[in-house]
Coordinates of C-alpha atoms and ligand atoms in Angstrom, one line a residue:
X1 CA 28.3 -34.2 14.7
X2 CA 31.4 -36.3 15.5
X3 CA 31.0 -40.3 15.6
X4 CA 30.5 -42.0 18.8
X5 CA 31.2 -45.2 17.1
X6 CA 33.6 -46.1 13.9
X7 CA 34.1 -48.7 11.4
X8 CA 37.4 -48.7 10.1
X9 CA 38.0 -48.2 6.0
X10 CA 41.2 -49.5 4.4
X11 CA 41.1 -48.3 0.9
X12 CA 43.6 -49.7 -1.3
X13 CA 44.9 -48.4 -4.5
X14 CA 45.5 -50.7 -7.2
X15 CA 45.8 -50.3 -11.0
X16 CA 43.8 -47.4 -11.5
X17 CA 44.2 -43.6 -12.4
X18 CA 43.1 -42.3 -9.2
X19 CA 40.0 -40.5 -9.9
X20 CA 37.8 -42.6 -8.1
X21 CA 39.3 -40.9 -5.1
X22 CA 39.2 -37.8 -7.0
X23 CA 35.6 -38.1 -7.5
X24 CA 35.1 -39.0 -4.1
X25 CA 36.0 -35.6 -3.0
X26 CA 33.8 -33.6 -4.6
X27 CA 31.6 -35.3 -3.1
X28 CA 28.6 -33.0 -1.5
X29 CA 26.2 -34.4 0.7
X30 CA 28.2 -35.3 3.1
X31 CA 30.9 -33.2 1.7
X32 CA 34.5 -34.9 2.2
X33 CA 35.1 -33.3 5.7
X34 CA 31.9 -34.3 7.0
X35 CA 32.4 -38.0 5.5
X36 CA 36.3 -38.0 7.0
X37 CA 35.1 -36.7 10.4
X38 CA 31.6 -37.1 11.0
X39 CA 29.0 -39.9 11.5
X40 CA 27.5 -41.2 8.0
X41 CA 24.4 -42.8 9.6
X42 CA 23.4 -42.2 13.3
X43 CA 26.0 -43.0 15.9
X44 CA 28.4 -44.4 13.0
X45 CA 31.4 -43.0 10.8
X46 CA 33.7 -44.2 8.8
X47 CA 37.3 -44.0 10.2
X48 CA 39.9 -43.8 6.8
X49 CA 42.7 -45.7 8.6
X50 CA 44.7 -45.8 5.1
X51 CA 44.2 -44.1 1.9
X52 CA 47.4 -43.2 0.1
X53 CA 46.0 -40.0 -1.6
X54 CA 44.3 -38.4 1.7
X55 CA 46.5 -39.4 4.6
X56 CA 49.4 -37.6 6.2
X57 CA 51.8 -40.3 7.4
X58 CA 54.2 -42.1 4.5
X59 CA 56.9 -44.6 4.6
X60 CA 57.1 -47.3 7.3
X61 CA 54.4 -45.8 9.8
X62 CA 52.1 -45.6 6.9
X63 CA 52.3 -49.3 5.9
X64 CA 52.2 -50.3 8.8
X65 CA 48.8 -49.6 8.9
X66 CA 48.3 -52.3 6.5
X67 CA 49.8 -55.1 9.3
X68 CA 48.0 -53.7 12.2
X69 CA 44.4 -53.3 11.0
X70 CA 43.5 -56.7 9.6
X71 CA 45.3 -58.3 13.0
X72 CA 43.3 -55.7 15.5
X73 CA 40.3 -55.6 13.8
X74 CA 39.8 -58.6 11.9
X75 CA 36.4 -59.1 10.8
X76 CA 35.3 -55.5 11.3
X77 CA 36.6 -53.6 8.6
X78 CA 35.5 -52.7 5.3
X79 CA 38.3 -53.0 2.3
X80 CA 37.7 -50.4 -0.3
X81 CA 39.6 -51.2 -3.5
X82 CA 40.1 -48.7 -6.0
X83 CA 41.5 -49.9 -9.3
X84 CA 42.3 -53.4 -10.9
X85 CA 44.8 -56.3 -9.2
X86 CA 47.8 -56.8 -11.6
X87 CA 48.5 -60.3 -11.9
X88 CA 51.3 -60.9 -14.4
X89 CA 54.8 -61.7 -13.6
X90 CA 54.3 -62.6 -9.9
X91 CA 52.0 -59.1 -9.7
X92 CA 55.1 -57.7 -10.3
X93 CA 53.5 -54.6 -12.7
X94 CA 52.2 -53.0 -8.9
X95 CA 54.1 -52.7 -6.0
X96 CA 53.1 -50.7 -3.1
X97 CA 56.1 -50.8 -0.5
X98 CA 58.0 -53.3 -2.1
X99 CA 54.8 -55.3 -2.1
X100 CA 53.2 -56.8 -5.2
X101 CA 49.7 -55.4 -4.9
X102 CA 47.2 -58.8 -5.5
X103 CA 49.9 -59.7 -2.3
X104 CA 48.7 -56.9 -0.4
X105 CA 44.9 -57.3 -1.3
X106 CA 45.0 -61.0 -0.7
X107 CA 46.1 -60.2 2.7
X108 CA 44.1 -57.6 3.5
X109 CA 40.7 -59.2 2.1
X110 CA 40.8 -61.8 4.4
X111 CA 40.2 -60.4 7.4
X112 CA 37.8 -57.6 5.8
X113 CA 34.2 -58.0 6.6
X114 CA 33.5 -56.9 3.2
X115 CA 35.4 -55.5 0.2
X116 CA 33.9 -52.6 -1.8
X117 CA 35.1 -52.9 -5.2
X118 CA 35.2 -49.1 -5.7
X119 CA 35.3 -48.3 -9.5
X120 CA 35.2 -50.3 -13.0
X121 CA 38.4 -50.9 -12.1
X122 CA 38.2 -52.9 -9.3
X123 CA 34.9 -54.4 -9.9
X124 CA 35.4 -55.6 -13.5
X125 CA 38.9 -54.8 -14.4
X126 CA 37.7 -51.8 -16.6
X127 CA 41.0 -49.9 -18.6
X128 CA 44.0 -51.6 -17.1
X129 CA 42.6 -54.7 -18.1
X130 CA 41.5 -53.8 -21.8
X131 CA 43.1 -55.6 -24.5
X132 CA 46.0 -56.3 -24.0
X133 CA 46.2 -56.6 -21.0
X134 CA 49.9 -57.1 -20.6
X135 CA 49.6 -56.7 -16.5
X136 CA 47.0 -59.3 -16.4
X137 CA 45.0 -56.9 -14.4
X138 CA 41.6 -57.9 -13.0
X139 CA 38.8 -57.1 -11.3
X140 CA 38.7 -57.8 -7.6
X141 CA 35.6 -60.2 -7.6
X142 CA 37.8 -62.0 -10.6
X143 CA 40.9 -62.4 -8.1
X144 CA 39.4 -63.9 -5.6
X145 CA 37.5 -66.4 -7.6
X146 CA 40.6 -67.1 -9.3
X147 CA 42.7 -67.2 -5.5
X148 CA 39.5 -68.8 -4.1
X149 CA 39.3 -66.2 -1.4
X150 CA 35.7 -65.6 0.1
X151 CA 35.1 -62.8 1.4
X152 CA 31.5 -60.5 0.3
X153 CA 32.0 -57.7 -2.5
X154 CA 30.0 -55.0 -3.5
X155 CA 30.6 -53.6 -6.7
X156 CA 30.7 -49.8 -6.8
X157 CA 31.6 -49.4 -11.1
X158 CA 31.9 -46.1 -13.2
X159 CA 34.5 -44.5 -14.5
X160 CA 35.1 -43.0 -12.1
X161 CA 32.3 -43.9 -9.9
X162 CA 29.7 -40.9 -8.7
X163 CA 30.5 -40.0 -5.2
X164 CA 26.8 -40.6 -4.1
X165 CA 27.7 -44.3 -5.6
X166 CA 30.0 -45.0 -2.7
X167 CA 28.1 -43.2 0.0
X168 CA 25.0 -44.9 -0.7
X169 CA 26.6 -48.3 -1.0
X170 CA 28.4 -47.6 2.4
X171 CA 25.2 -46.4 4.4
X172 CA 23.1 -49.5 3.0
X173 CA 26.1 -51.6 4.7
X174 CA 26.2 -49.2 7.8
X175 CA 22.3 -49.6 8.2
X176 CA 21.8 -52.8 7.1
X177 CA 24.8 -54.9 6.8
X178 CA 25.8 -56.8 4.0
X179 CA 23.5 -57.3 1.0
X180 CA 21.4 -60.2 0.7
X181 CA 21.3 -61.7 -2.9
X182 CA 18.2 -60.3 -3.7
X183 CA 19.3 -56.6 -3.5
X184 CA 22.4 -57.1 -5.9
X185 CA 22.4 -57.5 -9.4
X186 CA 23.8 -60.2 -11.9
X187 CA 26.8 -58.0 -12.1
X188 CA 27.3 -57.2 -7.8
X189 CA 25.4 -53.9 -7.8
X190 CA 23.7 -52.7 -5.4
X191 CA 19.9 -52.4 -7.2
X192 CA 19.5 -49.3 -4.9
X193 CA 22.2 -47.6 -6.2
X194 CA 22.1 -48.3 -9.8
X195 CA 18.9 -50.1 -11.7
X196 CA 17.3 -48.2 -14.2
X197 CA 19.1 -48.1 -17.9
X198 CA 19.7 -44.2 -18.9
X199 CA 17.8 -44.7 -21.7
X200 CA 15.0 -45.0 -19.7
X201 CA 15.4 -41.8 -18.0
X202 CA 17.3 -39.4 -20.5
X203 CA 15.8 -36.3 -21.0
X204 CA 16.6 -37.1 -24.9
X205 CA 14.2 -40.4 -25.1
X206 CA 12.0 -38.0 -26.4
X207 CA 14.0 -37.9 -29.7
X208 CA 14.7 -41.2 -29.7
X209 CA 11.3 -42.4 -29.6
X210 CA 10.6 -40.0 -33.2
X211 CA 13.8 -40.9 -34.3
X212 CA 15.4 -37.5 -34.0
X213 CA 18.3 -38.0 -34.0
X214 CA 22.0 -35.7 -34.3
X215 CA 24.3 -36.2 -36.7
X216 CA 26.8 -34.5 -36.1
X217 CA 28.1 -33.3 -32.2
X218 CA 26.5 -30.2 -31.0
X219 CA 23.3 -30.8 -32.9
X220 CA 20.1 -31.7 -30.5
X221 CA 18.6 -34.5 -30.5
X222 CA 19.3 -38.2 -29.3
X223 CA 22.8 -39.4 -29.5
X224 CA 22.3 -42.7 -30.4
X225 CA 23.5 -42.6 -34.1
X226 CA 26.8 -40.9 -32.5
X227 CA 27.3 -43.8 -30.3
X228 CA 25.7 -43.5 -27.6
X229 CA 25.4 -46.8 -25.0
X230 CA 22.3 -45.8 -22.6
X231 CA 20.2 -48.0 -23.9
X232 CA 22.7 -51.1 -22.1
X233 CA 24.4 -49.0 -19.2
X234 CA 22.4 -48.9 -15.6
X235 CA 23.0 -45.9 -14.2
X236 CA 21.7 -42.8 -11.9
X237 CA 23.4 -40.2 -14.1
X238 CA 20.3 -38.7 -15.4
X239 CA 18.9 -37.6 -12.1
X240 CA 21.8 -37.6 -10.1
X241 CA 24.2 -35.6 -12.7
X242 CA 27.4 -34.5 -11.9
X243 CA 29.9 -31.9 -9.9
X244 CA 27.2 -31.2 -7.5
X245 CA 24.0 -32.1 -10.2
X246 CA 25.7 -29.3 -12.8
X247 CA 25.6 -31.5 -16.0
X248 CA 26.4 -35.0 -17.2
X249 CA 27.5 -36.5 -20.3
X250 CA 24.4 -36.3 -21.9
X251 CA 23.9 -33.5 -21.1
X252 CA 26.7 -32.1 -22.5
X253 CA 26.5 -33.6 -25.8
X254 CA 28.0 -36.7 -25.4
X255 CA 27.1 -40.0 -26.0
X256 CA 26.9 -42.0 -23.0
X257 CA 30.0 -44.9 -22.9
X258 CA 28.8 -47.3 -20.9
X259 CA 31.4 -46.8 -18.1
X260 CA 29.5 -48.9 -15.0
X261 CA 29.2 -51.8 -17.2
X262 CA 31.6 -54.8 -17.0
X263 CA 32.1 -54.5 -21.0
X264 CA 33.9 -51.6 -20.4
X265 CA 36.2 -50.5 -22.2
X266 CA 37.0 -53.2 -25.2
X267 CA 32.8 -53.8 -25.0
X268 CA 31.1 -50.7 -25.2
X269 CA 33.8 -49.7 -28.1
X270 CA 34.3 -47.6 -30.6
X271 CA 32.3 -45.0 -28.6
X272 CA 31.5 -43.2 -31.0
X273 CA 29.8 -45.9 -33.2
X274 CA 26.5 -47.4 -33.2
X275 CA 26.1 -50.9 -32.3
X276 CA 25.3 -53.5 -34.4
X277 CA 22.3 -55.4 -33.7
X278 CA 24.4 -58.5 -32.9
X279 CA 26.0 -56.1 -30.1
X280 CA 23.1 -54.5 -29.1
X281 CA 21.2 -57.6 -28.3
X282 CA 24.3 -58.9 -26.2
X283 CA 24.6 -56.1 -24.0
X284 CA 20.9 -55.6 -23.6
X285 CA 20.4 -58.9 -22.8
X286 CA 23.0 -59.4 -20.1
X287 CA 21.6 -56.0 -18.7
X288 CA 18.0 -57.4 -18.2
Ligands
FSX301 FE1 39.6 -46.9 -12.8 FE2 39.9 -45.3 -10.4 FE3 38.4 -45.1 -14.1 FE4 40.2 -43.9 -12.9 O1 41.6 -45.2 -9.7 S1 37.4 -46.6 -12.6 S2 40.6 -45.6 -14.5 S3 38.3 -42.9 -13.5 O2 39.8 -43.7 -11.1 O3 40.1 -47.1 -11.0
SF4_302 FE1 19.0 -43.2 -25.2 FE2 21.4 -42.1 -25.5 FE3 19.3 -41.3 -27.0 FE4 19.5 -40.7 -24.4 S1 20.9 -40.0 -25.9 S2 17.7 -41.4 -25.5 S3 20.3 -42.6 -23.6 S4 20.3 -43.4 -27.0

C-alpha cells in the first residue's frame, strides 16, 4: 500500500563499516522496497530523504538535503545515525562534503525529533572507538552529552544491528512516540526489542546446565569454555536468527561476542576466551 502520510528519515553515516545499512536490506518483513515505498504502520511511512548508500542524487543536490530538511521540517524528523562521531583533531578523521562529521550531526540533531542511534557504533562507539582510539570516535548519546545537546536517542546496537532491530524500534516510535523511561533500559534500549540474555534462550543451555561443554570448534555442546558472551549480551538472536531466520552465531558454532553490548569490542575481549569471574561478574551485573 503506498503512504498517505510520511515522516521524514535522515540517516547519517559516520565512522562505521557500513553494514548496518547492509543488514538493513536484507531485511524481510517489510522487505527493503516495501520499507522504502510503503507505509510501516497504518497510514505512515518512512520517507529516506538522505542515505548515502541507497540514494540516487550525489554532489551538491545531495547535500543539500542535509540544509533543507532540518530548516523545513524541524522537529518532525527522525535522525538515524549509523556509525561513531570522530572527534579528534577538530573531527577532522570524517568529513562528509568538506564537512567534519560531529559538525554535520550536531546540526542535524537539533532539529531532529529523535535520533536513532543505529548500530554499536553509534550508540556506544563500538570498533572505531576501541583502544586506541586515535579518532576519538564516540557513541552518539556520548557526543551529545559531551556537546550538551538534548535531543531523545534510542539506541539500536549490534554489530551490525538485526534489521527487525530497527524496524521495531521505528514502529514503537511510529505508534507510540518516543519512549517513556520505563520502556528503555540502563543502556537506551528499547526493552521491547532487546531484553532477555541469550543465555537464557540458547538452544545450548541445555549443555550448559550439565556442564557439557566443546572443546574444541565444531564439537557440540555449550560454547562457553570457547568464549562465549551470552550469558552478559541481551539479545533476540536466538528466536529471531538471521538472513531471513537461516542460522545465527550459535548456531553455527560460534561463541556469541557480545556485539549489542556497550563493552564491545575492548570489553567482551579476547573472544575466544572465558571470562574471569572478576569479568563475568562486571558484565553480568551492569546487564541486570
Ligand atoms: Fe558499526 Fe555500522 Fe558494526 Fe559495521 O556502519 S555496528 S562496524 S557491522 O556497520 O556502524
Ligand atoms: Fe550460554 Fe553461550 Fe552456552 Fe548458549 S552457548 S548456553 S549462550 S554460554
Amino acid at each position: 500500500m503506498t503512504k498517505s502520510r510520511t515522516r521524514s528519515v535522515i540517516w547519517f553515516q559516520g565512522a562505521g563499516c557500513t553494514g548496518c545499512s547492509i543488514s538493513l536490506m536484507n531485511s524481510e518483513y517489510p522487505d527493503i522496497q516495501n520499507l522504502l515505498l510503503d507505509e510501516l504502520v497504518p497510514g505512515t511511512g518512512l520517507a529516506f530523504r538522505f542515505h548515502a548508500t541507497l540514494m540516487g542524487p550525489t554532489g551538491r543536490p545531495a547535500l543539500e538535503v542535509l540544509e533543507r530538511i532540518p530548516e523545513a521540517q524541524a522537529g518532525e524528523y527522525f535522525l538515524v545515525v549509523e556509525g561513531a562521531i570522530p572527534t579528534a583533531e577538530d573531527g577532522r578523521f570524517g568529513m562528509v562534503g568538506e564537512v567534519p562529521m560531529a559538525e554535520r550531526v550536531r546540526a542535524l540533531a537539533q532539529k531532529a525529533v529523535a535520533v536513532v542511534a543505529l548500530g554499536t557504533c553509534a550508540a556506544y562507539g563500538g570498533i572505531p572507538a576501541g583502544t586506541p582510539n586515535p579518532s576519538g570516535c564516540l557513541g552518539t548519546g556520548a557526543f551529545f552529552r559531551k556537546e550538551g545537546i538534548e535531543v531523545p536517542v534510542v539506541n539500536v546496537p549490534g554489530c551490525p544491528p538485526h534489521p527487525r532491530w530497527f524496524v521495531e524500534t521505528m514502529v514503537h516510535l511510529l505508534l507510540f512516540g518516543l519512549p517513556r523511561p520505563e520502556e528503555l533500559d540502563e543502556v537506551g534500549r528499547l526493552k521491547s526489542v532487546y531484553q532477555g540474555l541469550i543465555h537464557e534462550n540458547c538452544p545450548r543451555r541445555a549443555d550448559f546446565d550439565v556442564g557439557r561443554f566443546a572443546s574444541a570448534f565444531g564439537q557440540p555442546g555449550c560454547l562457553y569454555e570457547l568464549g562465549c558472551k551470552g550469558p552478559y549480551t541481551d539479545s533476540h538472536c536466538p528466536f529471531q536468527r538471521w538472513n531471513g531466520g537461516v542460522n545465527w552465531c550459535i548456531g553455527a558454532g560460534h561463541p556469541c561476542i557480545g556485539c549489542c553490548e556497550p563493552e564491545f569490542p575492548d570489553g567482551m575481549s579476547p573472544f575466544y576466551r572465558k571470562f574471569t569471574a572478576e569479568e563475568a561478574k562486571a558484565s553480568y551485573r551492569r546487564n541486570r
